[in-house]
GROMACS .gro file of C-alpha atoms in nm:
model
  416
    1MET     CA    1   2.490  -0.587  -0.571
    2LYS     CA    2   2.458  -0.958  -0.560
    3LEU     CA    3   2.202  -1.087  -0.803
    4HIS     CA    4   2.091  -1.425  -0.923
    5LEU     CA    5   2.166  -1.359  -1.289
    6THR     CA    6   2.003  -1.686  -1.415
    7THR     CA    7   1.687  -1.597  -1.220
    8THR     CA    8   1.672  -1.246  -1.366
    9ALA     CA    9   1.737  -1.382  -1.715
   10ALA     CA   10   1.462  -1.640  -1.679
   11LEU     CA   11   1.223  -1.377  -1.552
   12CYS     CA   12   1.292  -1.149  -1.843
   13ALA     CA   13   1.250  -1.437  -2.079
   14LEU     CA   14   0.919  -1.526  -1.928
   15ALA     CA   15   0.802  -1.165  -1.963
   16ALA     CA   16   0.908  -1.158  -2.319
   17SER     CA   17   0.712  -1.472  -2.401
   18THR     CA   18   0.408  -1.390  -2.194
   19PRO     CA   19   0.097  -1.479  -2.390
   20ALA     CA   20  -0.179  -1.236  -2.459
   21PHE     CA   21  -0.395  -1.283  -2.162
   22ALA     CA   22  -0.762  -1.224  -2.205
   23ALA     CA   23  -0.868  -0.857  -2.130
   24PRO     CA   24  -1.094  -0.800  -1.838
   25GLY     CA   25  -1.421  -0.939  -1.974
   26ASP     CA   26  -1.781  -0.825  -1.916
   27PRO     CA   27  -1.981  -1.010  -1.656
   28VAL     CA   28  -2.163  -1.335  -1.773
   29LYS     CA   29  -2.536  -1.305  -1.782
   30LEU     CA   30  -2.694  -1.589  -1.594
   31SER     CA   31  -3.056  -1.457  -1.608
   32ASP     CA   32  -3.233  -1.137  -1.688
   33SER     CA   33  -3.151  -1.005  -1.334
   34VAL     CA   34  -2.832  -1.190  -1.239
   35THR     CA   35  -2.468  -1.180  -1.363
   36ILE     CA   36  -2.145  -1.337  -1.248
   37ASP     CA   37  -1.812  -1.176  -1.296
   38PRO     CA   38  -1.504  -1.405  -1.257
   39ILE     CA   39  -1.190  -1.285  -1.078
   40VAL     CA   40  -0.857  -1.423  -1.194
   41GLU     CA   41  -0.537  -1.233  -1.108
   42GLY     CA   42  -0.164  -1.343  -1.118
   43ARG     CA   43   0.156  -1.159  -1.031
   44LEU     CA   44   0.501  -1.313  -1.076
   45ARG     CA   45   0.774  -1.106  -0.903
   46TYR     CA   46   1.151  -1.121  -0.832
   47GLU     CA   47   1.293  -0.904  -0.550
   48ASN     CA   48   1.657  -0.859  -0.464
   49VAL     CA   49   1.780  -0.683  -0.151
   50ASP     CA   50   2.129  -0.571  -0.090
   51THR     CA   51   2.261  -0.440   0.241
   52PRO     CA   52   2.602  -0.435   0.403
   53SER     CA   53   2.516  -0.726   0.625
   54LEU     CA   54   2.226  -0.912   0.474
   55ASP     CA   55   2.106  -0.987   0.115
   56ALA     CA   56   1.794  -1.164  -0.020
   57ASP     CA   57   1.667  -1.308  -0.349
   58ALA     CA   58   1.289  -1.392  -0.370
   59LEU     CA   59   1.091  -1.512  -0.667
   60THR     CA   60   0.723  -1.536  -0.567
   61MET     CA   61   0.400  -1.604  -0.751
   62ARG     CA   62   0.070  -1.480  -0.628
   63LEU     CA   63  -0.256  -1.588  -0.763
   64ARG     CA   64  -0.617  -1.473  -0.677
   65ALA     CA   65  -0.939  -1.639  -0.796
   66GLY     CA   66  -1.293  -1.583  -0.712
   67PHE     CA   67  -1.621  -1.440  -0.851
   68GLU     CA   68  -1.883  -1.148  -0.799
   69LEU     CA   69  -2.240  -1.244  -0.833
   70LYS     CA   70  -2.468  -0.942  -0.890
   71HIS     CA   71  -2.852  -0.901  -0.884
   72ALA     CA   72  -3.032  -0.617  -1.075
   73SER     CA   73  -3.160  -0.497  -0.742
   74GLY     CA   74  -2.803  -0.378  -0.642
   75LEU     CA   75  -2.724  -0.672  -0.419
   76SER     CA   76  -2.402  -0.854  -0.483
   77VAL     CA   77  -2.188  -1.130  -0.319
   78LEU     CA   78  -1.816  -1.142  -0.376
   79ALA     CA   79  -1.579  -1.426  -0.280
   80GLU     CA   80  -1.203  -1.447  -0.356
   81ALA     CA   81  -0.913  -1.664  -0.253
   82GLU     CA   82  -0.552  -1.571  -0.251
   83GLY     CA   83  -0.233  -1.775  -0.251
   84SER     CA   84   0.135  -1.707  -0.273
   85LEU     CA   85   0.421  -1.944  -0.358
   86ALA     CA   86   0.794  -1.888  -0.322
   87LEU     CA   87   0.994  -2.031  -0.623
   88ILE     CA   88   1.316  -1.897  -0.486
   89ASP     CA   89   1.315  -1.852  -0.104
   90ASP     CA   90   1.656  -1.700  -0.007
   91TYR     CA   91   1.481  -1.437   0.204
   92ASN     CA   92   1.344  -1.378   0.541
   93ALA     CA   93   0.951  -1.367   0.505
   94PHE     CA   94   0.908  -1.264   0.871
   95PRO     CA   95   1.076  -0.964   1.040
   96PHE     CA   96   0.967  -1.082   1.390
   97THR     CA   97   1.042  -1.371   1.610
   98ILE     CA   98   0.833  -1.676   1.532
   99ALA     CA   99   0.895  -2.046   1.518
  100ASN     CA  100   0.845  -2.095   1.147
  101SER     CA  101   1.051  -2.223   0.860
  102GLN     CA  102   0.977  -1.905   0.662
  103ARG     CA  103   1.176  -1.705   0.934
  104ARG     CA  104   1.522  -1.706   0.785
  105PRO     CA  105   1.723  -1.445   0.985
  106GLY     CA  106   2.032  -1.523   0.780
  107PHE     CA  107   1.858  -1.338   0.485
  108ALA     CA  108   1.727  -0.979   0.447
  109VAL     CA  109   1.350  -0.927   0.487
  110VAL     CA  110   1.113  -0.964   0.184
  111GLY     CA  111   0.753  -0.934   0.318
  112ASP     CA  112   0.598  -1.202   0.101
  113PRO     CA  113   0.544  -1.518   0.290
  114MET     CA  114   0.396  -1.831   0.138
  115THR     CA  115   0.028  -1.842   0.231
  116VAL     CA  116  -0.321  -1.939   0.125
  117GLU     CA  117  -0.622  -1.759   0.259
  118LEU     CA  118  -0.977  -1.623   0.208
  119ASN     CA  119  -0.892  -1.272   0.087
  120ARG     CA  120  -1.239  -1.133   0.049
  121LEU     CA  121  -1.594  -1.243   0.128
  122GLN     CA  122  -1.831  -0.950   0.117
  123LEU     CA  123  -2.203  -0.887   0.080
  124GLN     CA  124  -2.288  -0.546  -0.071
  125TYR     CA  125  -2.594  -0.346  -0.159
  126LYS     CA  126  -2.548  -0.053  -0.399
  127GLY     CA  127  -2.839   0.180  -0.446
  128LYS     CA  128  -2.934   0.538  -0.523
  129ALA     CA  129  -2.906   0.633  -0.159
  130GLY     CA  130  -2.555   0.490  -0.115
  131THR     CA  131  -2.358   0.165  -0.072
  132LEU     CA  132  -2.343  -0.075   0.225
  133THR     CA  133  -2.061  -0.335   0.231
  134ALA     CA  134  -2.035  -0.607   0.499
  135GLY     CA  135  -1.781  -0.875   0.544
  136ARG     CA  136  -1.405  -0.928   0.464
  137GLN     CA  137  -1.328  -0.650   0.223
  138ARG     CA  138  -1.064  -0.428   0.061
  139ILE     CA  139  -1.063  -0.070   0.196
  140ASN     CA  140  -0.847   0.202   0.029
  141LEU     CA  141  -0.922   0.552   0.171
  142ASP     CA  142  -0.807   0.873  -0.001
  143ASP     CA  143  -0.432   0.833  -0.064
  144GLN     CA  144  -0.406   0.532   0.163
  145ARG     CA  145  -0.192   0.710   0.412
  146TRP     CA  146  -0.411   0.596   0.706
  147VAL     CA  147  -0.598   0.295   0.561
  148GLY     CA  148  -0.515   0.086   0.257
  149ALA     CA  149  -0.481  -0.259   0.115
  150VAL     CA  150  -0.114  -0.274   0.092
  151GLY     CA  151  -0.136  -0.369  -0.270
  152TRP     CA  152   0.230  -0.374  -0.334
  153ARG     CA  153   0.290  -0.684  -0.128
  154GLN     CA  154   0.181  -1.026  -0.261
  155ASN     CA  155  -0.058  -1.092   0.032
  156GLU     CA  156  -0.324  -0.814   0.052
  157GLN     CA  157  -0.438  -0.647   0.374
  158THR     CA  158  -0.814  -0.661   0.410
  159PHE     CA  159  -1.067  -0.595   0.690
  160ASP     CA  160  -1.365  -0.762   0.856
  161ALA     CA  161  -1.588  -0.462   0.843
  162VAL     CA  162  -1.912  -0.302   0.770
  163ARG     CA  163  -1.883   0.013   0.552
  164ALA     CA  164  -2.146   0.267   0.448
  165GLU     CA  165  -2.114   0.528   0.188
  166ALA     CA  166  -2.368   0.788   0.096
  167LYS     CA  167  -2.416   1.131  -0.061
  168LEU     CA  168  -2.637   1.373   0.130
  169GLY     CA  169  -2.684   1.672  -0.087
  170PRO     CA  170  -2.341   1.816  -0.159
  171VAL     CA  171  -2.174   1.617   0.119
  172SER     CA  172  -2.021   1.268   0.076
  173ILE     CA  173  -2.030   1.041   0.392
  174ASP     CA  174  -1.793   0.740   0.445
  175ALA     CA  175  -1.819   0.550   0.775
  176THR     CA  176  -1.656   0.211   0.850
  177TYR     CA  177  -1.657  -0.005   1.155
  178ALA     CA  178  -1.391  -0.294   1.154
  179ASN     CA  179  -1.319  -0.551   1.423
  180SER     CA  180  -1.026  -0.720   1.249
  181GLN     CA  181  -0.720  -0.611   1.044
  182ARG     CA  182  -0.621  -0.910   0.829
  183THR     CA  183  -0.250  -0.830   0.773
  184ILE     CA  184   0.004  -0.917   0.486
  185TRP     CA  185   0.173  -1.178   0.696
  186GLY     CA  186  -0.071  -1.465   0.618
  187ILE     CA  187  -0.179  -1.780   0.786
  188GLU     CA  188   0.165  -1.890   0.926
  189ALA     CA  189   0.228  -1.557   1.109
  190GLY     CA  190   0.089  -1.660   1.451
  191PRO     CA  191  -0.068  -1.367   1.637
  192ARG     CA  192   0.035  -1.138   1.345
  193ARG     CA  193  -0.206  -1.300   1.098
  194ALA     CA  194  -0.468  -1.069   1.204
  195PHE     CA  195  -0.521  -0.790   1.473
  196ASP     CA  196  -0.860  -0.758   1.642
  197GLY     CA  197  -1.012  -0.464   1.803
  198ASP     CA  198  -1.261  -0.184   1.753
  199PHE     CA  199  -1.160   0.044   1.452
  200GLY     CA  200  -1.358   0.328   1.318
  201PHE     CA  201  -1.286   0.513   0.997
  202LEU     CA  202  -1.499   0.822   0.949
  203GLY     CA  203  -1.496   1.076   0.667
  204ALA     CA  204  -1.718   1.357   0.528
  205GLY     CA  205  -1.631   1.555   0.213
  206ALA     CA  206  -1.762   1.824  -0.021
  207ARG     CA  207  -1.655   2.047  -0.312
  208VAL     CA  208  -1.546   2.386  -0.202
  209GLY     CA  209  -1.480   2.598  -0.507
  210PRO     CA  210  -1.219   2.429  -0.711
  211ALA     CA  211  -1.112   2.193  -0.427
  212GLN     CA  212  -1.243   1.866  -0.290
  213VAL     CA  213  -1.222   1.893   0.088
  214LYS     CA  214  -1.264   1.613   0.335
  215ALA     CA  215  -1.258   1.583   0.712
  216PHE     CA  216  -1.166   1.249   0.874
  217ALA     CA  217  -1.126   1.065   1.194
  218TYR     CA  218  -0.948   0.738   1.258
  219LEU     CA  219  -0.996   0.571   1.587
  220LEU     CA  220  -0.782   0.266   1.648
  221ASP     CA  221  -0.856   0.053   1.963
  222TYR     CA  222  -0.663  -0.282   1.954
  223ASP     CA  223  -0.767  -0.561   2.180
  224ALA     CA  224  -0.550  -0.584   2.495
  225ALA     CA  225  -0.406  -0.920   2.388
  226GLU     CA  226  -0.264  -0.743   2.074
  227GLN     CA  227  -0.069  -0.498   2.285
  228VAL     CA  228   0.170  -0.742   2.434
  229GLY     CA  229   0.460  -0.734   2.183
  230THR     CA  230   0.269  -0.845   1.872
  231LEU     CA  231   0.207  -0.506   1.706
  232ALA     CA  232   0.477  -0.367   1.468
  233ALA     CA  233   0.400  -0.017   1.562
  234PRO     CA  234   0.435   0.134   1.904
  235ASN     CA  235   0.148   0.333   2.060
  236ALA     CA  236  -0.088   0.145   1.854
  237ASP     CA  237  -0.418   0.271   2.025
  238THR     CA  238  -0.456   0.611   1.857
  239GLN     CA  239  -0.715   0.881   1.764
  240THR     CA  240  -0.637   1.085   1.456
  241TYR     CA  241  -0.833   1.382   1.330
  242GLY     CA  242  -0.765   1.589   1.028
  243ALA     CA  243  -0.849   1.725   0.689
  244ARG     CA  244  -0.741   1.674   0.329
  245ALA     CA  245  -0.793   1.889   0.018
  246THR     CA  246  -0.708   1.826  -0.346
  247ALA     CA  247  -0.756   2.043  -0.651
  248ALA     CA  248  -0.668   2.038  -1.030
  249PHE     CA  249  -0.626   2.317  -1.272
  250LYS     CA  250  -0.610   2.323  -1.647
  251LEU     CA  251  -0.343   2.563  -1.738
  252SER     CA  252  -0.334   2.525  -2.117
  253LYS     CA  253  -0.424   2.260  -2.371
  254THR     CA  254  -0.122   2.065  -2.274
  255ALA     CA  255  -0.052   2.166  -1.914
  256SER     CA  256  -0.230   2.104  -1.590
  257LEU     CA  257  -0.143   2.140  -1.216
  258ALA     CA  258  -0.256   1.913  -0.934
  259LEU     CA  259  -0.239   2.018  -0.566
  260ALA     CA  260  -0.288   1.807  -0.247
  261ALA     CA  261  -0.258   1.903   0.114
  262SER     CA  262  -0.342   1.733   0.455
  263TYR     CA  263  -0.324   1.805   0.814
  264ALA     CA  264  -0.399   1.590   1.105
  265ARG     CA  265  -0.318   1.556   1.479
  266GLN     CA  266  -0.281   1.219   1.652
  267PHE     CA  267  -0.323   1.154   2.022
  268ASP     CA  268  -0.300   0.851   2.242
  269TRP     CA  269  -0.633   0.668   2.301
  270GLN     CA  270  -0.773   0.386   2.510
  271ASP     CA  271  -0.495   0.139   2.641
  272ASN     CA  272  -0.212   0.349   2.494
  273PRO     CA  273   0.035   0.409   2.782
  274ALA     CA  274   0.186   0.721   2.627
  275ASP     CA  275   0.072   1.075   2.660
  276TYR     CA  276   0.135   1.276   2.334
  277GLY     CA  277  -0.017   1.483   2.056
  278ALA     CA  278   0.174   1.500   1.735
  279ASP     CA  279   0.104   1.678   1.402
  280TYR     CA  280   0.088   1.526   1.051
  281VAL     CA  281   0.150   1.760   0.760
  282ALA     CA  282   0.158   1.689   0.390
  283GLY     CA  283   0.173   1.893   0.063
  284GLU     CA  284   0.239   1.809  -0.296
  285ALA     CA  285   0.223   1.981  -0.628
  286ALA     CA  286   0.242   1.813  -0.970
  287LEU     CA  287   0.283   2.001  -1.293
  288ALA     CA  288   0.197   1.801  -1.606
  289VAL     CA  289   0.318   1.935  -1.941
  290GLY     CA  290   0.248   1.704  -2.227
  291PRO     CA  291   0.389   1.360  -2.142
  292VAL     CA  292   0.606   1.487  -1.869
  293THR     CA  293   0.502   1.530  -1.485
  294LEU     CA  294   0.714   1.706  -1.233
  295THR     CA  295   0.635   1.656  -0.875
  296GLY     CA  296   0.756   1.817  -0.550
  297GLY     CA  297   0.634   1.746  -0.193
  298TYR     CA  298   0.680   1.741   0.179
  299GLU     CA  299   0.558   1.513   0.452
  300LYS     CA  300   0.593   1.538   0.827
  301LEU     CA  301   0.504   1.276   1.075
  302GLY     CA  302   0.560   1.473   1.389
  303SER     CA  303   0.701   1.374   1.735
  304ASP     CA  304   0.584   1.478   2.089
  305ASN     CA  305   0.710   1.355   2.431
  306GLY     CA  306   0.918   1.079   2.258
  307ARG     CA  307   0.628   0.933   2.051
  308ALA     CA  308   0.575   0.979   1.673
  309VAL     CA  309   0.276   0.970   1.448
  310GLN     CA  310   0.207   0.609   1.333
  311SER     CA  311  -0.017   0.459   1.069
  312PRO     CA  312  -0.019   0.092   1.109
  313MET     CA  313  -0.313   0.030   0.862
  314ALA     CA  314  -0.167   0.236   0.574
  315THR     CA  315  -0.022   0.109   0.239
  316LEU     CA  316   0.313   0.215   0.365
  317HIS     CA  317   0.517   0.130   0.048
  318LYS     CA  318   0.354   0.440  -0.129
  319PHE     CA  319   0.523   0.672   0.123
  320ASN     CA  320   0.876   0.774   0.232
  321GLY     CA  321   1.069   0.574  -0.035
  322TRP     CA  322   1.040   0.223  -0.178
  323ALA     CA  323   1.325   0.082   0.028
  324ASP     CA  324   1.078   0.078   0.317
  325LEU     CA  325   1.301   0.216   0.582
  326PHE     CA  326   1.028   0.399   0.751
  327LEU     CA  327   0.738   0.143   0.788
  328THR     CA  328   0.746   0.242   1.158
  329THR     CA  329   0.803   0.614   1.217
  330PRO     CA  330   1.111   0.678   1.432
  331ALA     CA  331   1.036   0.813   1.790
  332ALA     CA  332   1.199   1.153   1.676
  333GLY     CA  333   0.950   1.177   1.393
  334LEU     CA  334   1.008   1.208   1.022
  335GLU     CA  335   1.039   1.475   0.761
  336ASP     CA  336   1.044   1.367   0.394
  337PHE     CA  337   1.133   1.626   0.130
  338TYR     CA  338   1.099   1.471  -0.218
  339ALA     CA  339   1.099   1.559  -0.576
  340GLY     CA  340   1.033   1.352  -0.894
  341ALA     CA  341   0.988   1.337  -1.275
  342ALA     CA  342   0.777   1.098  -1.471
  343MET     CA  343   0.726   1.055  -1.848
  344LYS     CA  344   0.507   0.865  -2.081
  345PHE     CA  345   0.606   0.757  -2.434
  346PRO     CA  346   0.282   0.734  -2.623
  347LYS     CA  347   0.453   0.729  -2.957
  348PHE     CA  348   0.681   0.415  -2.871
  349LYS     CA  349   0.440   0.170  -3.028
  350ALA     CA  350   0.668  -0.126  -2.977
  351LEU     CA  351   0.613  -0.115  -2.596
  352PRO     CA  352   0.257   0.016  -2.537
  353GLY     CA  353   0.206   0.222  -2.217
  354LEU     CA  354   0.575   0.266  -2.179
  355ASN     CA  355   0.634   0.503  -1.873
  356ALA     CA  356   0.937   0.594  -1.652
  357ALA     CA  357   0.966   0.773  -1.324
  358VAL     CA  358   1.249   0.885  -1.089
  359THR     CA  359   1.205   1.035  -0.731
  360TRP     CA  360   1.446   1.173  -0.483
  361HIS     CA  361   1.379   1.176  -0.109
  362ARG     CA  362   1.571   1.360   0.186
  363PHE     CA  363   1.470   1.221   0.523
  364GLU     CA  364   1.515   1.437   0.841
  365SER     CA  365   1.379   1.391   1.195
  366ASP     CA  366   1.102   1.619   1.329
  367ALA     CA  367   1.277   1.646   1.668
  368GLY     CA  368   1.660   1.659   1.724
  369SER     CA  369   1.791   1.777   1.400
  370LEU     CA  370   1.886   1.440   1.266
  371HIS     CA  371   1.963   1.373   0.904
  372TYR     CA  372   1.842   1.017   0.847
  373GLY     CA  373   1.947   0.961   0.492
  374GLU     CA  374   1.854   1.015   0.118
  375GLU     CA  375   1.699   0.782  -0.137
  376TRP     CA  376   1.667   0.758  -0.509
  377ASP     CA  377   1.369   0.565  -0.656
  378ALA     CA  378   1.321   0.471  -1.018
  379SER     CA  379   1.058   0.264  -1.217
  380LEU     CA  380   1.004   0.151  -1.582
  381GLY     CA  381   0.673  -0.004  -1.698
  382PHE     CA  382   0.509  -0.116  -2.011
  383LYS     CA  383   0.264  -0.361  -2.154
  384LEU     CA  384   0.321  -0.681  -2.356
  385GLY     CA  385   0.007  -0.826  -2.489
  386ARG     CA  386  -0.234  -0.825  -2.205
  387ALA     CA  387   0.035  -0.842  -1.935
  388ASN     CA  388   0.180  -0.552  -1.735
  389LEU     CA  389   0.557  -0.549  -1.682
  390LEU     CA  390   0.733  -0.334  -1.426
  391ALA     CA  391   1.093  -0.273  -1.313
  392LYS     CA  392   1.164  -0.077  -0.997
  393PHE     CA  393   1.485   0.009  -0.816
  394ALA     CA  394   1.541   0.188  -0.472
  395ASP     CA  395   1.868   0.318  -0.337
  396TYR     CA  396   1.873   0.432   0.024
  397ASN     CA  397   2.197   0.601   0.149
  398ALA     CA  398   2.199   0.591   0.525
  399ALA     CA  399   2.325   0.875   0.756
  400ASN     CA  400   2.172   0.839   1.098
  401LEU     CA  401   1.915   0.571   1.043
  402GLY     CA  402   1.935   0.218   0.923
  403ALA     CA  403   2.199   0.086   0.667
  404ASP     CA  404   2.261   0.149   0.290
  405THR     CA  405   1.991  -0.051   0.124
  406ARG     CA  406   1.931  -0.134  -0.250
  407LYS     CA  407   1.627  -0.315  -0.393
  408LEU     CA  408   1.535  -0.427  -0.726
  409TRP     CA  409   1.204  -0.564  -0.854
  410LEU     CA  410   1.118  -0.733  -1.181
  411GLN     CA  411   0.746  -0.806  -1.217
  412VAL     CA  412   0.472  -0.941  -1.455
  413GLU     CA  413   0.114  -0.897  -1.364
  414PHE     CA  414  -0.220  -0.998  -1.532
  415ALA     CA  415  -0.586  -0.974  -1.440
  416TYR     CA  416  -0.899  -1.118  -1.594
   0.00000   0.00000   0.00000
C-alpha cells in the first residue's frame, strides 16, 4: 500500500503532542433566564486509499464554530458554521463530473472537499408537551439507516426542515417535513450541493414488554430538476414503510445481550419511472461479557424488477463495510453477513478509553446468486488529554463487484 510516510509520522507526532483541550464546558449565564453555549469542534484526519488502478492521500482539517442561546422558557437559537481545508490534496473530492479543480480523476475518491458553509441555523422550543425545531438542522433517526448526518465525513449532511417530537401517553411521535437535503459535497459541488423536494420522515414508537418498538415511514419526493442525472442513487423518489424493535437483557453482573431487528418495504413513488417493491431486512445480536462484545448480524437490501432498496439520506458509512463499496445498492440488491468483536481496556491507564474492534463482512446479491466480495474492518481508539484519537483500516477483497480496496485513517478530534 502506497503511503506518505512523512505525513503519517507528522500526524502521529501531532497526536502525541496534542494539548489538553478544554472539556465541554457549562453554558455561560448571561442573565437569570438566558445562557449561551459556545460550539468549537475540530478534526484533523489523514486518509489513504489503495486500489489496483487509483490511489489517494488526503490530509484534511475540519472546524466548526457557533453558539446556542437558550432562554428559561425553553426557546433556543443555534447557529453553526463549518469549514474544511485540504492540507494534502492528492485525492478526488468529487466522484461525479463537474468543472472544478477539486475533481481530480487521476486519484481515488475521498469524499471530503474543501468548503465553507452555514451548517446549522435553527430555532427550537422544548417544553413538557414536546420539542419543535425549525431551520437548518442535524437529523439522526434510529440507527441512521434511512436518515442521518453522515458524521464520518468532514462536511456534515443537514436538512432545512421542521421537526416535531412529542410523547402522547406511552407513545412517542416524531414527524419531520424537509424541503432541502444539504449534502456532504459543499458549496463547490454545483447541483449536488443540495437536493430540494418534499421529504417526510414519520415515526411512532412505544415500549412493548422488554422491547422498544417503532413504526416508520419515509417519503422522498425530489424536485423534477434533481432527477436529471444529479442524484447519486437511482429511483430516488421512494416510499418506505417499516418497523424496528430493540431490546436489552441483563444476563448476569458482567454479561448482557442486546438485540435489534428491522423490516421495511420500499416502493417507487411520485416521479420514479420504475415499478418495484423490495424488502429490507436487518437483524443483529450483541453479547457483552465484561470488556468484550461479540456481534453478529445480517442485513438485506432487496431487489425487485431490476431495482434495489436505496437510502440516499442515510449515514451510509455505518453500514456494509467501511471501504464504502455499497453507498449505492447494486441493482441485484445486497445481503451483508457480518460478525465482529470489540474490547475495552479500562485498566490500561496510559491510554484512557483504549478500545479496539474488528469486523468481518461477506457480501452477496439478493438476486442472481452473486458473491460480491468480503471485507475486514478494524479500529483502535483512545484519549490523549482532551483529544480523541482514532485509527481505522478497511480491506475489501473483490469477487463480482468493484476492485480490491484498502483504506487507512488516522484521526485527531476535539470538541469544546
